[in-house]
Amino acid sequence: MSCATVTTTFDLGPALNPRSSTNSLRLPIPFSSCRFGNSPTSFSVRSLRSNSGNHLSFSPRDSLFLNGSRPSSSSLLNCHALKSDSLVSLGAQTDTASEEERVVVLVIGGGGREHALCYALQRSPSVDAVFCAPGNAGISNSGSATCISDLDIFDSSAVISFCCKWGVGLVVVGPEAPLVSGLANDLSKAGIPTFGPSAEAAALEGSKNFMKNLCDKYGIPTAKYKTFTNPSAAKQYIQEQGSPIVIKADGLASGKGVIVATTLEEAYEAVDSMLVKGVFGSAGCRVIVEEYLEGEEVSFFALVDGENAIALESAQDHKRVGDGDTGPNTGGMGAYSPAPILTRELQSLVMESIILPTVKGMAAEGCKFVGVLYAGLMIEKKSGLPKLIEYNVRFGDPECQVLMVRLESDLAQVLLAACRGELSGVSLNWSPGSAMVVVMASKGYPGAYEKGTVIRNLEEAEHVSSCVKIFHAGTTQDPVGNFVAVGGRVLGVTAKGRDLEEARDRAYQAVDEINWSGGFCRRDIGWRALPRKQFATKG
């Protein structure tokens, strides 16, 4: 029996074919550079088919798949999305992207980072439609994307099926877990352009030991460390090194696998919790004991195409839960961009000493990295030089929120350039001024927190200024349409301003409009870059 590939035109139907006069899909899109969410302007999505149709290549054994059946995970569907040989300008956005350059995008994930990505992609002039799986209530309600809540993002066959059905020409993977599990591998094999690293390359985040070994081999500056699976050996090393000292779970632990121990007893406890009690499961079956670095933490992001890298604008996160950087670490309680500490000279040094050696090292190891390299850096107090604390292999959250509201380039075309290995020569345009995001979290976070509390006045909060945008992370809607908190970090109240002070003032004005008795936030986001300023809490 022949295994030759058959090329068939797949009819996407009228639901997403706006050339039909009765069934056009209309998605709201912000109109002016500062109208983040309040503009009534909408546009009709152009046809999801190019002039030559949307051709899906598949073998006869996959025909049932396209009729609605899901194949086994072992079956391979070749779904080669149409690609354009040319790119639109990656500079300031225009409304004149040609038909051949248009693309349908699927964003994977459902948090604040994904809401920000959907928002930026929706503004991209070359994007016809944005889907988000699973998405969240805020993404859906704002019109930033059409949410596909029942799509299993860990089932590659299901994701490929969806992409083929709706002519998706770019998949952007937000969270790290699907990357580590190999989603990008499977999508790329199926011919679907995917922005995100392979499982092998995602080991930069999935295994801190892998990252540290790469640093050793390619001379990338990082903290001194040793890796252990034996608790007694780890404690012996800790005793020799003294405190403060850092204990890290090797694998993914939802941002909670790092303990900064100020005493030997705390360090011993951390070792026991991971290696003996198994609090992080398999992620903590190996620990890294690391030198404590004193200085200022900062986030650095670069887009990578396997060979080339371009830096994004700088941003600075606030990891501790309490004002003045007190309390336990969290996933991030706020961020601002740009970060004054990351001077142009320092950014150049980070690219030369950390990012580019990593990109070249990964290529030399046979696992080219395509996606976002998110370097958590420490600017050492004693030397003023950057050292790599850790890598993440996706956009940071909440840093992504401030970056996306400042980005003026066509994000879809930039990410497609990365997928194609064409980042060399690409430059990005950013809005002047600053942006800040204040994270509102459920009371009790990062520990146990209550779910189901009602959040009111979100619309009023966004109307504080046309430069305010609220990104949702952990919300759903109840039967009567109220937004309800279902996560730890729930909202990212984001604002732009001429400078950081104006962005901060607008963000906190919006925070104070929100009526949510079950939530809290830090009141000092930006304190390292600006003089301390007290904000009165509501009520």
C-alpha positions as MATLAB code, in Angstrom:
seq = 'MSCATVTTTFDLGPALNPRSSTNSLRLPIPFSSCRFGNSPTSFSVRSLRSNSGNHLSFSPRDSLFLNGSRPSSSSLLNCHALKSDSLVSLGAQTDTASEEERVVVLVIGGGGREHALCYALQRSPSVDAVFCAPGNAGISNSGSATCISDLDIFDSSAVISFCCKWGVGLVVVGPEAPLVSGLANDLSKAGIPTFGPSAEAAALEGSKNFMKNLCDKYGIPTAKYKTFTNPSAAKQYIQEQGSPIVIKADGLASGKGVIVATTLEEAYEAVDSMLVKGVFGSAGCRVIVEEYLEGEEVSFFALVDGENAIALESAQDHKRVGDGDTGPNTGGMGAYSPAPILTRELQSLVMESIILPTVKGMAAEGCKFVGVLYAGLMIEKKSGLPKLIEYNVRFGDPECQVLMVRLESDLAQVLLAACRGELSGVSLNWSPGSAMVVVMASKGYPGAYEKGTVIRNLEEAEHVSSCVKIFHAGTTQDPVGNFVAVGGRVLGVTAKGRDLEEARDRAYQAVDEINWSGGFCRRDIGWRALPRKQFATKG';
ca = [
       0.000    0.000    0.000;
       1.358    3.389   -0.971;
       2.204    5.837    1.792;
       2.286    8.811   -0.554;
       0.945   12.017    0.938;
      -2.345   13.283   -0.465;
      -2.898   17.041   -0.564;
      -6.476   18.072    0.101;
      -8.129   21.434    0.595;
      -9.938   21.493    3.925;
     -12.981   23.755    4.061;
     -12.874   25.820    7.229;
     -16.550   26.602    6.883;
     -18.410   29.892    7.316;
     -17.917   30.251   11.075;
     -14.410   31.600   10.589;
     -14.711   32.814    7.013;
     -15.559   36.498    7.249;
     -16.088   36.691    3.517;
     -19.466   35.203    4.334;
     -21.829   38.142    4.847;
     -23.758   36.397    7.595;
     -21.153   34.573    9.643;
     -18.148   36.839   10.111;
     -16.178   36.508   13.324;
     -15.737   39.885   14.980;
     -13.109   40.341   17.638;
     -12.539   43.642   19.457;
      -9.130   45.214   18.920;
      -7.755   48.262   20.724;
      -7.484   51.199   18.329;
      -5.078   53.816   19.618;
      -1.685   53.175   21.170;
      -3.077   53.848   24.626;
      -6.577   52.394   24.300;
      -5.825   49.086   25.982;
      -9.272   47.741   26.642;
     -11.874   50.481   26.482;
     -12.112   51.139   22.767;
     -15.392   50.056   21.144;
     -13.573   49.617   17.841;
     -13.786   46.134   16.320;
     -12.695   44.608   13.058;
     -13.861   41.774   10.889;
     -11.287   39.023   10.786;
     -10.092   38.436    7.254;
     -10.483   35.049    5.678;
      -8.505   32.310    7.348;
      -7.590   31.015    3.888;
      -4.959   32.589    1.693;
      -5.581   33.283   -1.981;
      -4.516   29.772   -2.843;
      -6.584   28.124   -0.117;
      -5.469   26.559    3.101;
      -3.916   23.241    2.111;
      -3.508   20.508    4.642;
      -1.216   17.619    3.748;
      -2.167   14.328    5.323;
      -1.961   10.654    4.608;
      -5.091    8.570    3.916;
      -4.870    6.909    7.338;
      -5.449   10.288    8.918;
      -8.687   11.029    7.110;
     -10.784   10.025   10.099;
      -8.821   12.462   12.204;
      -9.901   15.372   10.047;
     -13.499   14.195   10.260;
     -13.468   14.505   14.010;
     -11.833   11.331   15.316;
      -8.671   11.630   17.363;
      -5.781    9.398   16.312;
      -3.606    7.535   18.724;
      -0.608    9.436   20.047;
       1.624    7.335   17.823;
       0.016    8.404   14.559;
       1.654   11.330   12.797;
      -0.298   14.001   10.982;
       1.607   16.231    8.608;
      -0.160   19.559    8.709;
       2.067   21.970    6.847;
       0.631   25.436    7.344;
       1.077   27.844    4.483;
       4.124   30.054    4.928;
       4.886   33.394    3.372;
       8.308   34.003    1.889;
       8.161   37.628    2.957;
       7.713   39.321    6.299;
       5.890   42.536    7.133;
       7.885   45.318    8.708;
       8.743   44.427   12.282;
       8.723   48.071   13.291;
       5.786   50.287   14.162;
       2.466   48.683   13.371;
       0.455   49.534   10.303;
      -2.867   48.382    8.937;
      -1.503   47.300    5.552;
      -0.311   43.708    5.939;
      -0.874   41.879    2.667;
      -3.115   38.839    2.358;
      -0.178   36.425    1.962;
       1.306   37.536    5.276;
      -1.730   36.909    7.433;
      -1.746   34.209   10.095;
      -4.010   32.515   12.612;
      -2.354   32.067   16.019;
      -2.939   29.602   18.851;
      -1.598   30.567   22.282;
      -1.113   27.705   24.722;
      -1.840   28.481   28.380;
      -4.339   30.244   30.571;
      -2.619   32.741   32.862;
      -1.746   36.422   32.941;
       1.235   35.885   30.660;
      -0.981   34.268   28.032;
      -3.557   37.061   28.351;
      -0.781   39.568   27.618;
       0.456   37.529   24.651;
      -3.077   37.279   23.242;
      -3.515   41.016   23.686;
      -0.282   41.778   21.804;
      -1.007   39.251   19.058;
      -4.522   40.605   18.594;
      -2.929   44.008   17.931;
      -0.525   42.521   15.360;
      -1.574   43.771   11.915;
      -0.722   40.453   10.254;
      -2.935   38.349   12.558;
      -6.365   37.226   11.409;
      -7.513   35.552   14.618;
      -6.142   34.490   17.981;
      -7.154   31.322   19.826;
      -6.086   30.506   23.379;
      -6.196   27.068   25.013;
      -7.455   26.753   27.630;
      -7.519   30.522   28.185;
      -9.459   32.107   31.024;
     -12.548   34.200   31.646;
     -10.700   37.497   31.330;
      -9.127   36.601   27.991;
     -12.480   35.531   26.595;
     -14.409   38.467   28.044;
     -11.944   41.069   26.762;
     -12.019   39.721   23.219;
      -8.250   39.235   23.201;
      -8.765   35.702   21.895;
     -11.313   32.969   21.353;
     -10.756   30.568   24.256;
     -10.805   26.806   23.686;
     -11.302   25.614   27.252;
     -11.693   21.918   26.438;
      -8.510   21.494   24.374;
      -6.037   19.298   26.250;
      -2.729   21.108   25.795;
      -0.789   18.017   26.911;
      -2.362   15.926   24.130;
      -0.253   16.730   21.089;
      -2.636   14.928   18.733;
      -5.542   17.060   19.924;
      -3.554   20.284   19.526;
      -2.396   19.269   16.030;
      -5.987   18.382   15.106;
      -7.178   21.813   16.212;
      -4.407   23.563   14.291;
      -5.263   21.690   11.119;
      -8.971   22.293   11.481;
      -8.639   26.046   11.908;
      -5.602   26.734    9.720;
      -3.330   27.792   12.568;
      -0.051   29.123   11.165;
       1.718   29.881   14.453;
       1.551   28.267   17.901;
       2.951   30.224   20.852;
       3.501   28.076   23.940;
       3.238   30.111   27.145;
       3.895   27.830   30.153;
       6.929   25.626   30.682;
       5.242   22.285   31.450;
       3.941   21.564   27.899;
       7.373   22.500   26.539;
       9.188   20.138   28.880;
       6.717   17.387   27.936;
       7.543   17.806   24.232;
       4.603   19.693   22.733;
       6.875   21.841   20.545;
       8.609   18.696   19.235;
       5.328   17.180   18.077;
       3.970   20.379   16.551;
       7.189   21.007   14.647;
       7.169   17.422   13.345;
       3.673   18.062   12.018;
       4.942   21.123   10.138;
       3.245   23.692   12.376;
       5.466   26.724   13.144;
       5.865   26.707   16.921;
       7.457   29.368   19.089;
       8.912   27.475   22.019;
      11.838   25.129   22.594;
      11.951   21.379   22.143;
      11.806   19.170   25.233;
      15.566   18.716   24.987;
      16.201   22.472   24.894;
      13.570   23.119   27.594;
      15.839   21.216   29.985;
      17.434   24.624   30.583;
      14.454   25.222   32.872;
      13.342   21.658   33.481;
      16.646   20.707   35.118;
      18.756   23.183   37.067;
      21.560   20.635   37.048;
      21.521   20.625   33.220;
      21.679   24.427   33.202;
      24.551   24.510   35.697;
      26.538   21.917   33.749;
      26.094   23.990   30.577;
      27.393   27.052   32.434;
      30.442   25.094   33.558;
      31.185   23.792   30.086;
      30.801   27.079   28.225;
      32.145   29.530   30.799;
      28.857   31.251   31.633;
      29.112   33.169   34.945;
      26.891   31.665   37.666;
      26.966   30.918   41.385;
      29.235   28.150   42.680;
      27.245   24.960   43.276;
      27.138   21.209   43.832;
      24.386   18.696   43.044;
      23.224   16.011   45.508;
      20.841   13.086   45.783;
      22.114   12.036   49.228;
      20.833   14.212   52.094;
      23.831   13.509   54.364;
      26.307   14.530   51.680;
      24.296   17.690   50.960;
      24.273   18.647   54.654;
      28.002   18.039   54.947;
      28.630   20.412   52.028;
      26.275   23.005   53.541;
      28.164   22.848   56.832;
      31.445   23.426   54.994;
      30.078   26.398   53.046;
      28.114   28.068   55.857;
      25.026   30.254   55.630;
      23.305   32.026   53.985;
      23.047   29.418   51.252;
      20.534   28.469   48.543;
      18.821   25.078   48.143;
      17.049   24.343   44.843;
      14.940   21.452   43.620;
      16.356   20.268   40.306;
      13.061   20.032   38.419;
       9.926   22.108   37.904;
       8.273   23.007   41.211;
       5.814   25.752   40.201;
       8.185   28.491   41.289;
       8.383   27.167   44.869;
      11.480   24.971   44.662;
      14.031   27.566   45.776;
      14.853   28.082   49.453;
      17.175   30.900   50.541;
      18.340   29.581   53.906;
      19.695   32.189   56.331;
      20.769   29.549   58.884;
      22.262   26.062   58.667;
      19.125   24.657   60.298;
      16.915   26.149   57.576;
      19.206   24.670   54.939;
      19.106   21.213   56.530;
      15.302   21.448   56.707;
      15.136   22.344   53.013;
      17.292   19.353   52.103;
      15.120   17.001   54.160;
      11.899   18.413   52.720;
      13.076   17.663   49.184;
      15.238   14.548   49.459;
      13.576   12.808   52.420;
       9.954   13.990   52.570;
       9.598   14.461   48.815;
       7.511   17.643   49.021;
       8.197   18.388   45.337;
       7.921   14.804   44.153;
      10.279   13.825   41.368;
      11.237   17.486   40.861;
      13.033   17.397   44.201;
      14.732   14.010   43.982;
      17.950   15.869   43.207;
      18.963   19.187   44.797;
      21.415   21.915   43.909;
      23.193   23.583   46.814;
      24.293   26.975   45.606;
      26.370   29.910   46.738;
      24.316   32.843   48.038;
      24.791   35.894   45.837;
      24.239   39.338   47.308;
      22.973   42.031   44.995;
      19.941   43.057   42.972;
      17.878   40.580   40.959;
      16.735   41.502   37.480;
      15.020   39.744   34.579;
      16.552   39.651   31.108;
      14.697   38.336   28.060;
      15.966   37.409   24.626;
      14.240   35.941   21.588;
      16.257   33.085   20.073;
      16.006   31.355   16.676;
      18.518   28.567   17.301;
      21.544   30.576   16.165;
      20.765   34.251   16.773;
      19.340   36.185   19.714;
      17.839   39.656   20.126;
      17.254   41.289   23.482;
      13.848   42.471   24.611;
      13.415   45.552   26.759;
      14.470   45.206   30.394;
      12.071   44.444   33.239;
      12.331   43.888   36.979;
      10.152   41.524   39.007;
       9.253   41.503   42.714;
       9.364   37.919   43.986;
       8.703   38.308   47.722;
       5.097   38.466   48.850;
       5.416   41.463   51.185;
       6.366   45.124   50.954;
      10.075   45.812   51.184;
      10.823   42.375   49.708;
       9.756   40.494   52.826;
       8.086   37.117   53.279;
       8.261   33.991   51.126;
       9.001   33.903   47.408;
       6.082   33.900   44.995;
       5.609   33.599   41.263;
       5.881   37.399   41.118;
       3.906   40.225   42.743;
       4.619   42.957   40.220;
       7.077   44.247   37.654;
       8.106   47.321   35.747;
       9.852   48.129   32.481;
      12.403   49.439   31.747;
      14.603   48.557   34.724;
      17.088   51.398   35.326;
      19.659   49.000   36.777;
      20.001   47.299   33.382;
      21.948   49.983   31.570;
      22.707   49.586   27.878;
      26.282   48.667   28.791;
      25.091   46.004   31.202;
      22.630   44.623   28.656;
      25.439   44.281   26.126;
      27.542   42.464   28.718;
      24.670   40.070   29.502;
      24.225   39.290   25.807;
      27.945   38.692   25.286;
      28.747   36.750   28.462;
      25.501   34.863   29.167;
      22.885   34.765   26.384;
      25.017   34.201   23.266;
      27.290   31.588   24.904;
      24.131   29.741   25.965;
      22.665   29.844   22.448;
      25.930   28.650   20.906;
      26.393   26.018   23.624;
      22.924   24.594   23.123;
      23.505   24.395   19.364;
      26.843   22.660   19.955;
      25.110   20.144   22.234;
      22.693   19.240   19.447;
      19.589   20.861   20.933;
      19.159   24.254   19.310;
      17.024   26.616   21.341;
      14.077   28.374   19.691;
      11.917   30.553   21.895;
      12.383   32.960   24.788;
      15.408   32.740   27.021;
      14.428   34.315   30.323;
      17.541   34.811   32.403;
      17.123   35.464   36.095;
      20.211   37.509   36.906;
      21.931   38.781   40.008;
      23.854   42.019   39.622;
      26.461   41.317   42.274;
      26.917   43.989   44.893;
      30.658   43.450   45.219;
      31.526   43.435   41.513;
      28.585   45.093   39.754;
      28.708   42.254   37.226;
      25.834   39.937   36.193;
      25.665   36.280   37.146;
      23.059   33.798   35.949;
      20.776   32.537   38.724;
      18.490   30.425   36.553;
      16.918   30.129   33.131;
      13.272   29.966   32.243;
      12.324   28.954   28.725;
       9.266   31.154   28.277;
       8.100   34.700   28.898;
       8.110   35.672   32.557;
       4.933   36.324   34.465;
       4.332   39.184   35.335;
       7.185   40.670   33.255;
       5.437   39.633   30.046;
       2.566   41.979   30.877;
       4.709   45.127   30.968;
       6.689   44.064   27.901;
       3.616   43.368   25.787;
       1.947   46.711   26.514;
       5.172   48.468   25.453;
       5.843   46.423   22.303;
       4.993   48.268   19.077;
       6.341   45.726   16.574;
       4.202   43.057   14.929;
       4.648   40.270   17.489;
       3.374   37.500   15.219;
       5.908   38.273   12.499;
       8.747   38.550   15.029;
       7.891   35.123   16.462;
       7.554   33.616   12.990;
      11.004   35.000   12.163;
      12.340   33.167   15.205;
      10.646   29.935   14.112;
      12.254   30.262   10.676;
      15.750   31.049   11.959;
      15.496   34.588   10.571;
      16.045   36.823   13.621;
      19.366   38.124   12.328;
      18.829   41.774   11.462;
      15.419   42.015   13.145;
      14.967   44.997   15.441;
      12.072   45.728   17.774;
      10.211   48.963   18.421;
       9.051   49.884   21.929;
       6.832   52.663   23.197;
       8.643   55.395   25.101;
       8.082   55.834   28.806;
       7.470   53.055   31.328;
       4.978   50.368   32.262;
       4.117   48.751   35.580;
       2.014   45.772   36.603;
       0.698   45.251   40.133;
      -0.367   41.677   40.842;
      -3.496   41.178   42.936;
      -3.511   37.808   44.671;
      -5.921   35.821   46.820;
      -5.393   36.328   50.548;
      -3.147   33.605   51.917;
      -1.036   33.289   48.752;
       1.598   31.824   48.340;
       0.243   29.476   51.010;
      -3.304   28.139   51.253;
      -5.821   30.628   49.894;
      -9.573   30.869   49.569;
     -11.193   30.311   46.190;
     -14.514   31.606   44.931;
     -14.414   35.220   46.159;
     -16.186   37.718   43.888;
     -14.262   40.547   42.196;
     -16.163   43.701   41.261;
     -15.514   47.044   39.532;
     -13.004   45.739   37.009;
     -14.543   47.788   34.226;
     -14.371   50.930   36.357;
     -10.738   50.188   37.119;
      -9.831   49.987   33.434;
     -11.548   53.331   32.867;
      -9.216   55.082   35.313;
      -7.010   55.783   32.313;
      -6.918   54.770   28.666;
      -3.414   53.475   29.445;
      -4.644   50.892   31.968;
      -5.114   47.239   31.035;
      -6.077   44.437   33.440;
      -4.736   41.013   32.575;
      -6.478   38.003   34.134;
      -4.596   35.035   35.549;
      -6.863   33.105   37.907;
     -10.469   34.073   37.231;
     -13.669   32.460   36.103;
     -17.236   33.756   35.860;
     -20.192   32.669   37.952;
     -23.663   32.018   36.450;
     -24.644   35.688   36.733;
     -21.459   36.977   35.094;
     -19.408   38.054   38.122;
     -15.674   37.473   37.958;
     -14.590   35.008   40.628;
     -11.065   34.307   41.903;
      -9.947   30.701   41.446;
      -6.171   31.057   41.646;
      -3.355   32.398   43.791;
      -2.239   35.198   41.534;
      -5.458   36.490   40.010;
      -5.084   39.873   38.292;
      -2.269   41.889   36.732;
      -3.249   45.564   36.882;
      -1.023   47.130   34.238;
      -0.476   50.752   33.236;
       1.761   52.809   30.984;
       3.046   56.289   31.707;
       5.498   58.907   30.516;
       7.774   57.706   33.297;
       7.748   55.055   35.988;
       6.096   57.288   38.566;
       3.142   58.033   36.290;
       2.787   54.355   35.385;
       2.822   53.443   39.079;
       0.249   56.076   40.007;
      -2.122   54.908   37.289;
      -1.710   51.256   38.227;
      -2.496   51.855   41.889;
      -5.417   54.153   41.034;
      -6.871   51.234   39.096;
      -6.106   48.808   41.949;
      -8.006   51.053   44.342;
     -11.080   50.991   42.103;
     -11.304   47.200   42.328;
     -13.706   45.887   44.951;
     -12.292   42.556   46.094;
     -12.342   41.768   49.793;
     -10.604   38.437   49.188;
      -7.536   39.920   47.520;
      -4.366   41.831   48.347;
      -1.341   43.328   46.627;
       2.021   44.820   47.412;
       1.904   48.598   47.684;
       5.540   49.246   46.811;
       6.085   47.896   43.297;
       8.940   49.864   41.768;
      10.515   50.797   45.096;
      14.033   49.999   43.933;
      13.765   52.379   41.008;
      11.816   55.168   42.728;
      11.747   56.783   46.175;
       9.448   54.947   48.573;
       5.895   56.234   48.479;
       3.027   55.083   50.672;
      -0.352   54.364   49.120;
      -3.457   54.441   51.235;
      -5.520   51.284   51.040;
      -9.198   51.491   50.269;
     -11.714   51.347   53.017;
];
